[in-house]
Tab-separated table of C-alpha atoms in Angstrom:
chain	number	residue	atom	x	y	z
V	2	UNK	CA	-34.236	-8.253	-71.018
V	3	UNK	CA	-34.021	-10.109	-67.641
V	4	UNK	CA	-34.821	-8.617	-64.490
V	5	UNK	CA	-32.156	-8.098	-61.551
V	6	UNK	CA	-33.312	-8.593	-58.216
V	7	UNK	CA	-31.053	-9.066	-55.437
V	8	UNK	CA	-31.976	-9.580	-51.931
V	9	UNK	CA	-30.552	-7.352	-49.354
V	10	UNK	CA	-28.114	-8.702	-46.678
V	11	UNK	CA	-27.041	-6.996	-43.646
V	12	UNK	CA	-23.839	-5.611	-45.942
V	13	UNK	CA	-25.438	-5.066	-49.709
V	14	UNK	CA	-28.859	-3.259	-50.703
V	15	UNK	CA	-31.448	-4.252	-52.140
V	16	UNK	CA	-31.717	-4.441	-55.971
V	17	UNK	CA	-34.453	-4.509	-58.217
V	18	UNK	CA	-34.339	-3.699	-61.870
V	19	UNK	CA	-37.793	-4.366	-63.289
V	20	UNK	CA	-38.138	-2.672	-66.207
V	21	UNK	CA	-41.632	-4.492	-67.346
V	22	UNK	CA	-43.294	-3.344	-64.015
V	23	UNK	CA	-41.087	0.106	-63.964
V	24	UNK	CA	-39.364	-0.599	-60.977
V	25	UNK	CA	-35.966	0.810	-60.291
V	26	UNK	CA	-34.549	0.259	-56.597
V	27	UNK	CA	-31.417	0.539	-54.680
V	28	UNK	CA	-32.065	0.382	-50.639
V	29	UNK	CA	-30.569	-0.464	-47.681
V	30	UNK	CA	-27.036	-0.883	-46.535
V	31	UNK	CA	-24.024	-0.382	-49.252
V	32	UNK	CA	-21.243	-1.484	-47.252
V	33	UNK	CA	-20.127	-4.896	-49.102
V	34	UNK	CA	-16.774	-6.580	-48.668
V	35	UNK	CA	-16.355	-6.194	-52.646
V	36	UNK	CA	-17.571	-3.308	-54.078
V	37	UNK	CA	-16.857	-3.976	-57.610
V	38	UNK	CA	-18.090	-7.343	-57.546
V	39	UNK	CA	-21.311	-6.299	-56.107
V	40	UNK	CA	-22.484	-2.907	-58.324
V	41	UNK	CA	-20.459	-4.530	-61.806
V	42	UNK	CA	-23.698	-6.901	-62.610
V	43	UNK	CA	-25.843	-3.732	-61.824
V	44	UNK	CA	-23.882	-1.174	-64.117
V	45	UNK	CA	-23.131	-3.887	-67.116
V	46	UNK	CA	-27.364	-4.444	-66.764
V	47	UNK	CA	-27.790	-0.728	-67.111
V	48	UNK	CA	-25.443	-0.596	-69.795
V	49	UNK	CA	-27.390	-3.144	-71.676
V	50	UNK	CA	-30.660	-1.590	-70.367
V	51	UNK	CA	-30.175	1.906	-72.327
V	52	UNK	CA	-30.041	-0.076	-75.523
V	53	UNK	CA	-33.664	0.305	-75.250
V	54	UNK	CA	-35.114	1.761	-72.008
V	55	UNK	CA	-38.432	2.585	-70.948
V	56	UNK	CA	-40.201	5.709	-71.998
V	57	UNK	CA	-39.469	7.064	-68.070
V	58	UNK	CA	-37.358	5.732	-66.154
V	59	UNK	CA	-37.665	6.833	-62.160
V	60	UNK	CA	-34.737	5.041	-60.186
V	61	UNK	CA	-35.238	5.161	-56.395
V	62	UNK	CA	-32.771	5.476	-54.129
V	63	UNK	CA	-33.766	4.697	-50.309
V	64	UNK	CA	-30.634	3.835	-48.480
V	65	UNK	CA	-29.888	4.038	-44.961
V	66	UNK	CA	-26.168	3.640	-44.897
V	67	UNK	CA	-23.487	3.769	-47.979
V	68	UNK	CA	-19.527	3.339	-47.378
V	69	UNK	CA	-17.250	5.638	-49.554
V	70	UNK	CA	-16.299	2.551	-52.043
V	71	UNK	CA	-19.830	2.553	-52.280
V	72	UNK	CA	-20.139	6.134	-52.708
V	73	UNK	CA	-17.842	5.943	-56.148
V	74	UNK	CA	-20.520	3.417	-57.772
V	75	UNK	CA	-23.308	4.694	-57.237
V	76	UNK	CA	-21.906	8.160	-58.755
V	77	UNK	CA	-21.378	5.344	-61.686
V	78	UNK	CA	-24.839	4.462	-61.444
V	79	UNK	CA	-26.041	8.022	-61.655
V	80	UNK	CA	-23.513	8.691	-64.434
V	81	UNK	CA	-25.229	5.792	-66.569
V	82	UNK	CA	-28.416	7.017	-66.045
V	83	UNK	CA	-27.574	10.544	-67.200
V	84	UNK	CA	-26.006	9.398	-70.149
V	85	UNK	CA	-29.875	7.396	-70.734
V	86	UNK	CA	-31.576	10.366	-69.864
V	87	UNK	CA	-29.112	13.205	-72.698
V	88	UNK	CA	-29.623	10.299	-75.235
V	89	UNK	CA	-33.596	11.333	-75.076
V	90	UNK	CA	-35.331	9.037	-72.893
V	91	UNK	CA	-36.135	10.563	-69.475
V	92	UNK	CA	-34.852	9.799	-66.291
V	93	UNK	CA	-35.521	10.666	-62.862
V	94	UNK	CA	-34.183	10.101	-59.193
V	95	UNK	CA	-36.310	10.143	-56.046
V	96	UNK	CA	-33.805	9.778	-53.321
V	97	UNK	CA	-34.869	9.083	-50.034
V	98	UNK	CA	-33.706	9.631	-46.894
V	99	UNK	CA	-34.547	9.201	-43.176
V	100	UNK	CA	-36.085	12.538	-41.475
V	101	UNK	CA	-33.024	12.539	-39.086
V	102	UNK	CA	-30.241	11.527	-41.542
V	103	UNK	CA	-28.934	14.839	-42.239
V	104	UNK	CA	-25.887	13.302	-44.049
V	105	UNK	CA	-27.966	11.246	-46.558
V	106	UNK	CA	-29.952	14.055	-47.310
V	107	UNK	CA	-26.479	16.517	-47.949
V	108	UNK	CA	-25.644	12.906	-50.364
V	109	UNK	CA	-28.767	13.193	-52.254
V	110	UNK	CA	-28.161	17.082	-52.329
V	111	UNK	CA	-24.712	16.695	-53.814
V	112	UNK	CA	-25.405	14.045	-56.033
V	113	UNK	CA	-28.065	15.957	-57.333
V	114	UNK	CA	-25.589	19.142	-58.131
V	115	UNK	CA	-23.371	17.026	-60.166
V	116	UNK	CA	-26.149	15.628	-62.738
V	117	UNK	CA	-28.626	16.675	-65.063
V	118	UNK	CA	-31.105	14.595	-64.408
V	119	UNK	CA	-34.336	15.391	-61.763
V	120	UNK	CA	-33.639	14.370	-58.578
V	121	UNK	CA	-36.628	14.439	-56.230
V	122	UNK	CA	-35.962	14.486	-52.284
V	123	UNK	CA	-38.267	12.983	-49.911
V	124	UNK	CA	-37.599	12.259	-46.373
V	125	UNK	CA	-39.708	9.337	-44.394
K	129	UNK	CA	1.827	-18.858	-8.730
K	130	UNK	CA	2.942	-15.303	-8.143
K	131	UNK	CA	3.819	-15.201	-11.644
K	132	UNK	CA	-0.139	-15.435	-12.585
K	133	UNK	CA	-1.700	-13.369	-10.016
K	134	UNK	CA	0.960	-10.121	-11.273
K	135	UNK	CA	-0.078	-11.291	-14.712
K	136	UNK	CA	-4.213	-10.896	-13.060
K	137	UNK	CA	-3.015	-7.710	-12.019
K	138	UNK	CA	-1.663	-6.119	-15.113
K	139	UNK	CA	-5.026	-7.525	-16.625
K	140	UNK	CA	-6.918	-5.540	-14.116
K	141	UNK	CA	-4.213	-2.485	-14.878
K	142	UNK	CA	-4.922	-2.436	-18.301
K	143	UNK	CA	-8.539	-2.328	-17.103
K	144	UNK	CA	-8.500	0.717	-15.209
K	145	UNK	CA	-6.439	2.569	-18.046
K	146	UNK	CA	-8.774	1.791	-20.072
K	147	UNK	CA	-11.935	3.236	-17.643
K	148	UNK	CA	-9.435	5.806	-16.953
K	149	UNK	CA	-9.408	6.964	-20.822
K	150	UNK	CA	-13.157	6.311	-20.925
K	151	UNK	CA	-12.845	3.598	-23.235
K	152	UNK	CA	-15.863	2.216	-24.453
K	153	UNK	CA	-14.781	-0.560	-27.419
K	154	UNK	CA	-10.983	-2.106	-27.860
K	155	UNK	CA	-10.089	-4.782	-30.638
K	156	UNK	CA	-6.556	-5.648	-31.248
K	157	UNK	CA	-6.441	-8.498	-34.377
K	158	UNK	CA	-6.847	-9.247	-37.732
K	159	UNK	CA	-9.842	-7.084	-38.904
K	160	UNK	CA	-12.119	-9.458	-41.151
K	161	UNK	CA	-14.765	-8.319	-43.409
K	162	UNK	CA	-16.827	-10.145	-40.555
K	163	UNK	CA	-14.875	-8.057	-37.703
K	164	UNK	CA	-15.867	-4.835	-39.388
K	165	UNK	CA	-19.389	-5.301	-39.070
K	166	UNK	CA	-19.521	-7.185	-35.905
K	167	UNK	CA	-17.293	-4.188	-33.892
K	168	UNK	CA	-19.768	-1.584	-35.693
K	169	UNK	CA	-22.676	-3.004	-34.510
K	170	UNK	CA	-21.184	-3.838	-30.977
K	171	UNK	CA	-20.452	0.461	-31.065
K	172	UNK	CA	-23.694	0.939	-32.554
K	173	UNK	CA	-24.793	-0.999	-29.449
K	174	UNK	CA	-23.228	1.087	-26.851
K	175	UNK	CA	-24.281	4.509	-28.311
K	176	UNK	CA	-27.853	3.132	-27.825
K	177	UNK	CA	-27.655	2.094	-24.710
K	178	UNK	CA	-26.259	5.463	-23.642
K	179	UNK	CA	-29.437	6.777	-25.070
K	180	UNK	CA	-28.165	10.377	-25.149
K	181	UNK	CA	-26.690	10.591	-29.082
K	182	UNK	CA	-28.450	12.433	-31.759
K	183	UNK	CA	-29.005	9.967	-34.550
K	184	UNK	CA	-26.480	12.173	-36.449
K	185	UNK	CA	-23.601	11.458	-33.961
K	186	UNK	CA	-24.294	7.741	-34.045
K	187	UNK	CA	-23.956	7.419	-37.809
K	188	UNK	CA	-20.850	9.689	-38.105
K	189	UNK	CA	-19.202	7.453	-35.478
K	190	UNK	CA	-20.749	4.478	-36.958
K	191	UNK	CA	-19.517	5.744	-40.504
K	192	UNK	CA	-15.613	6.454	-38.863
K	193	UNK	CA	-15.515	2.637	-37.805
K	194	UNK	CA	-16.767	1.226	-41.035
K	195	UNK	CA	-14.163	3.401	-43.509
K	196	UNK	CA	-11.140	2.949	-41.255
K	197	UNK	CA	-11.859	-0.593	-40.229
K	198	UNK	CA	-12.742	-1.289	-43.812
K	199	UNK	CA	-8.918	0.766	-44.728
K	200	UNK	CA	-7.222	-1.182	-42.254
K	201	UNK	CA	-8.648	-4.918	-43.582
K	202	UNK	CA	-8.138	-4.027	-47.159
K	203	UNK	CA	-4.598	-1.649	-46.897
K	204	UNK	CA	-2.309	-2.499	-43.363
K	205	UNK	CA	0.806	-4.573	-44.303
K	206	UNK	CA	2.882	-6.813	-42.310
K	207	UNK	CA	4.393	-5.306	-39.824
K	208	UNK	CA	7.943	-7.169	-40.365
K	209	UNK	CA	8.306	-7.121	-43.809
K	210	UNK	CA	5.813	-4.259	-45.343
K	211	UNK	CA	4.295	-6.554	-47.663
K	212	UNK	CA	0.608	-6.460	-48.510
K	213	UNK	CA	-1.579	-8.782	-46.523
K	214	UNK	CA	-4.526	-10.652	-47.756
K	215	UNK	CA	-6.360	-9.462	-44.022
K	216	UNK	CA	-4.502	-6.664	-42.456
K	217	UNK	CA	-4.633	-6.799	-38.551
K	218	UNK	CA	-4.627	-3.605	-36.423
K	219	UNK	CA	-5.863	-1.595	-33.075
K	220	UNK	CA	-9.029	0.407	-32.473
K	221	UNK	CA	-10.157	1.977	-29.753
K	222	UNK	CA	-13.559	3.811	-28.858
K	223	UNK	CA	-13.588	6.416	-25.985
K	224	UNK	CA	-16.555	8.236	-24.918
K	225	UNK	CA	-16.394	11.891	-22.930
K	226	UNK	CA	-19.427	14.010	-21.578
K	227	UNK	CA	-18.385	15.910	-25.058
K	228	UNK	CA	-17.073	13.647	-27.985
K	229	UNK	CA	-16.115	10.068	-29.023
K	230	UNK	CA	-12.873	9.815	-30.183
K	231	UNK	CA	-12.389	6.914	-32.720
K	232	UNK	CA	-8.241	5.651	-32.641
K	233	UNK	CA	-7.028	3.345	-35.456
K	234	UNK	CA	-3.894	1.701	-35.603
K	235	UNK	CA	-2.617	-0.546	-38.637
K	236	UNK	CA	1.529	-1.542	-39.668
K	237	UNK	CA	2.014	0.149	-43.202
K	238	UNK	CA	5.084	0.104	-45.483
K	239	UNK	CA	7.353	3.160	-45.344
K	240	UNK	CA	6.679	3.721	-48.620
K	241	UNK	CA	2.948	4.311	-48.162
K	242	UNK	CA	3.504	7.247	-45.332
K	243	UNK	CA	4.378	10.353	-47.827
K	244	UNK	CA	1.283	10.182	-49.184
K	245	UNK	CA	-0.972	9.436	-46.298
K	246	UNK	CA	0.839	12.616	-44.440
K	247	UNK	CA	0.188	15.181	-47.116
K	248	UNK	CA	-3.265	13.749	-47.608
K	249	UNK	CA	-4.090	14.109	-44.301
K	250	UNK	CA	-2.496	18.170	-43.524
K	251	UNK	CA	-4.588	19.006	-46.982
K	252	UNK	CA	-7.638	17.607	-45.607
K	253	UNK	CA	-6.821	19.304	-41.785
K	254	UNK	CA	-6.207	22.857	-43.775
K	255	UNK	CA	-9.442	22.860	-45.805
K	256	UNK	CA	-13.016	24.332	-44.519
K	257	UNK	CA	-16.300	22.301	-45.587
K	258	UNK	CA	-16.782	23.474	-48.338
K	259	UNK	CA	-13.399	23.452	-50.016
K	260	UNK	CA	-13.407	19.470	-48.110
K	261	UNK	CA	-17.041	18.715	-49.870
K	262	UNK	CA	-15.414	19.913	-53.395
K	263	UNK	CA	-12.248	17.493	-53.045
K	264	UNK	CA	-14.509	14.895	-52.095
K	265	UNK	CA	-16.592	15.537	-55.449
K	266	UNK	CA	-13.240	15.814	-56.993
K	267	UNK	CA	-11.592	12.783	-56.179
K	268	UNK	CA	-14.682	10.831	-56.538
K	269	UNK	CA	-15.328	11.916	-59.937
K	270	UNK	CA	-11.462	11.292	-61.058
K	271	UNK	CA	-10.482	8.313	-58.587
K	272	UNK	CA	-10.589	4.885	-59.598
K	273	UNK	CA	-11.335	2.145	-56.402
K	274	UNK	CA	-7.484	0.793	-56.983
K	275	UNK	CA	-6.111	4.046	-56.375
K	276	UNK	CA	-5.326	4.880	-52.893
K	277	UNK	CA	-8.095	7.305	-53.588
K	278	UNK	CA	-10.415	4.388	-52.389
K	279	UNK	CA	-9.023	5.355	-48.733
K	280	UNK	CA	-8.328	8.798	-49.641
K	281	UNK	CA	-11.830	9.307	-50.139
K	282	UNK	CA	-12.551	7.733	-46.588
K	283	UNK	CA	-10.583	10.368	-44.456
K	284	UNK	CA	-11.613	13.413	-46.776
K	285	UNK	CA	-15.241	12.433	-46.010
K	286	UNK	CA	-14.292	12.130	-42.106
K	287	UNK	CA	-12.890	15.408	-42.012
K	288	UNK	CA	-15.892	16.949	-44.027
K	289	UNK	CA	-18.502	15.376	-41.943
K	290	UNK	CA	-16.830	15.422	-37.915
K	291	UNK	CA	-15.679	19.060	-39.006
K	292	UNK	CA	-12.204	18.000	-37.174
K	293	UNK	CA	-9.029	17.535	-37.507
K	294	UNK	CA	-7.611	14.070	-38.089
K	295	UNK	CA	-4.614	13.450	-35.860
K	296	UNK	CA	-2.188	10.919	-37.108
K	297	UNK	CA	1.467	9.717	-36.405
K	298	UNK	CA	3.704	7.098	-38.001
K	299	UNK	CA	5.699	5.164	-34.805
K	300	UNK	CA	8.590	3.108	-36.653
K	301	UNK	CA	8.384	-0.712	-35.896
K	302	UNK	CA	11.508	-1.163	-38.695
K	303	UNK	CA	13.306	-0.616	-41.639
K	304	UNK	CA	10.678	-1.754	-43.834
K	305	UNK	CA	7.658	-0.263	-41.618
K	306	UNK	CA	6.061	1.741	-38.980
K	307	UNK	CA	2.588	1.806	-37.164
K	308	UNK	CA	0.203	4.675	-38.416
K	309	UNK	CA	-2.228	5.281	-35.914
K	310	UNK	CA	-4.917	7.746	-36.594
K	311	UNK	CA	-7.385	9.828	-34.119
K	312	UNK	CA	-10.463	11.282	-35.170
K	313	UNK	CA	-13.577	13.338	-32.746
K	314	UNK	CA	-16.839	13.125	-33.687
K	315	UNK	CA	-18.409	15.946	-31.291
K	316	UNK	CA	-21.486	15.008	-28.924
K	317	UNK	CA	-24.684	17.571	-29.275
């Protein structure tokens, strides 16, 4: 299937779906003027994605700033990928967060409580 | 003549009130997706210059700005009629004390729209952190974006992460709507 790669801007994160090269990556700043029309393309390519995914799939998440709108989709995101990951194929999470961003680490904290899937936390 | 130098001096009035109350950013206006991002990084700005916030502080006053500036572009109605607006226009206002910023938002809703706002807002002022982080997981989980759980979730995640009480009050402009104005402190460590 085609790749997604989006470029970051100083209101959307980066995006890059790669499944050929394993790459999985949601960064930057989530705080776009249309929420739903910026994560839809993402979560209808992950639905297609789990038709056949990769062996292991490790999605990283290295963002410096979401919104709550944002918040809610990227729960969908993580709900996706769970569904990928009970269906047999694994899935893991390494969300990152900046060493003095308490509140994105708490984020990656919760997130991680409400899934089944590994979440690894690393701070940079 | 006289007529534009006491117009100079209610200028310079408004000024000192505004010193006065320690005020640090105003905007009165139509809040564009543009707006929102320009006033956030002109607050962003300030804090740095001050050079005295923890990164933590910065981002939860940062974070206020976005959700309510964001709440006030996408939800205020027009303050005549209560009708939806395609931009909604509205008042902010950033003060800074030796202890806290205090971030004030002001947007014209429809009558119809307070109820909800006010019980939303005493539930979120009587909960503690935890019972906050587990409403925010709640409505998250359940909400849909068209909801007015998309700013529902906003002032629940305010409250969980400033720890304080959200002020708010509905002024009356009409029959058809009033002015909600909301205050919220994000302490200074």
């Amino acid at each position: 299937m085609d790749n997604l790669i989006i470029e970051e801007t100083d209101d959307s994160p980066k995006v890059i779906l790669d499944p050929a090269n394993n790459l999985f990556e949601l960064s930057g700043k989530s705080l776009p003027e249309h929420v739903i029309g910026f994560y839809q393309p993402i979560l209808d390519w992950i639905d297609f994605y789990a038709f056949s995914p990769n062996a292991e799939t490790n999605f990283l998440f290295k963002l410096e700033y979401f919104n709550t709108a944002s918040a809610k989709l990227i729960l969908d995101i993580l709900l996706k990928l769970e569904r990928i990951h009970a269906d047999g194929n694994k899935v893991s999470i390494s969300w990152h967060s900046l060493e003095e961003d308490e509140d994105m680490k708490d984020s990656g904290e919760a997130y991680a409580g409400m899934m089944e899937i590994p979440f690894k936390h690393i701070t940079y | 003549m006289k007529n534009d130098i006491d117009y100079l001096k209610n200028i310079y009035n408004f000024h000192t009130t505004m010193i006065q109350n320690k005020v640090i950013v105003v905007y009165q206006g139509e809040i564009t997706h543009q707006i929102v991002k320009a006033f956030s990084a002109l607050t962003e700005e300030a804090m740095n210059k001050q050079g005295e916030d923890t990164f933590g502080v910065k981002k939860k006053v940062y974070h206020i700005m976005i959700e309510c500036l964001q709440n006030i572009f996408k939800y205020a109605d027009d303050p005549e009629t209560g009708q939806p607006q395609d931009i909604g226009s509205g008042v902010f206002v950033v003060e800074r004390t030796e202890s806290a910023y205090s971030v004030t938002t002001g947007n014209a809703i429809a009558n119809s729209k307070i109820e909800a706002i006010r019980s939303l807002l005493k539930n979120v002022n009587e909960l503690d952190k935890k019972e906050l982080n587990v409403l925010y997981n709640k409505t998250m989980m359940e909400g849909s974006l068209s909801d007015n759980g998309g700013a529902g979730l906003g002032f629940i995640d305010i409250a969980r992460k400033t720890g304080q009480k959200l002020v708010c009050h509905f002024e009356p402009i009409n029959d058809n709507t009033s002015f909600f104005l909301l205050r919220m402190i994000v302490i200074r460590n």
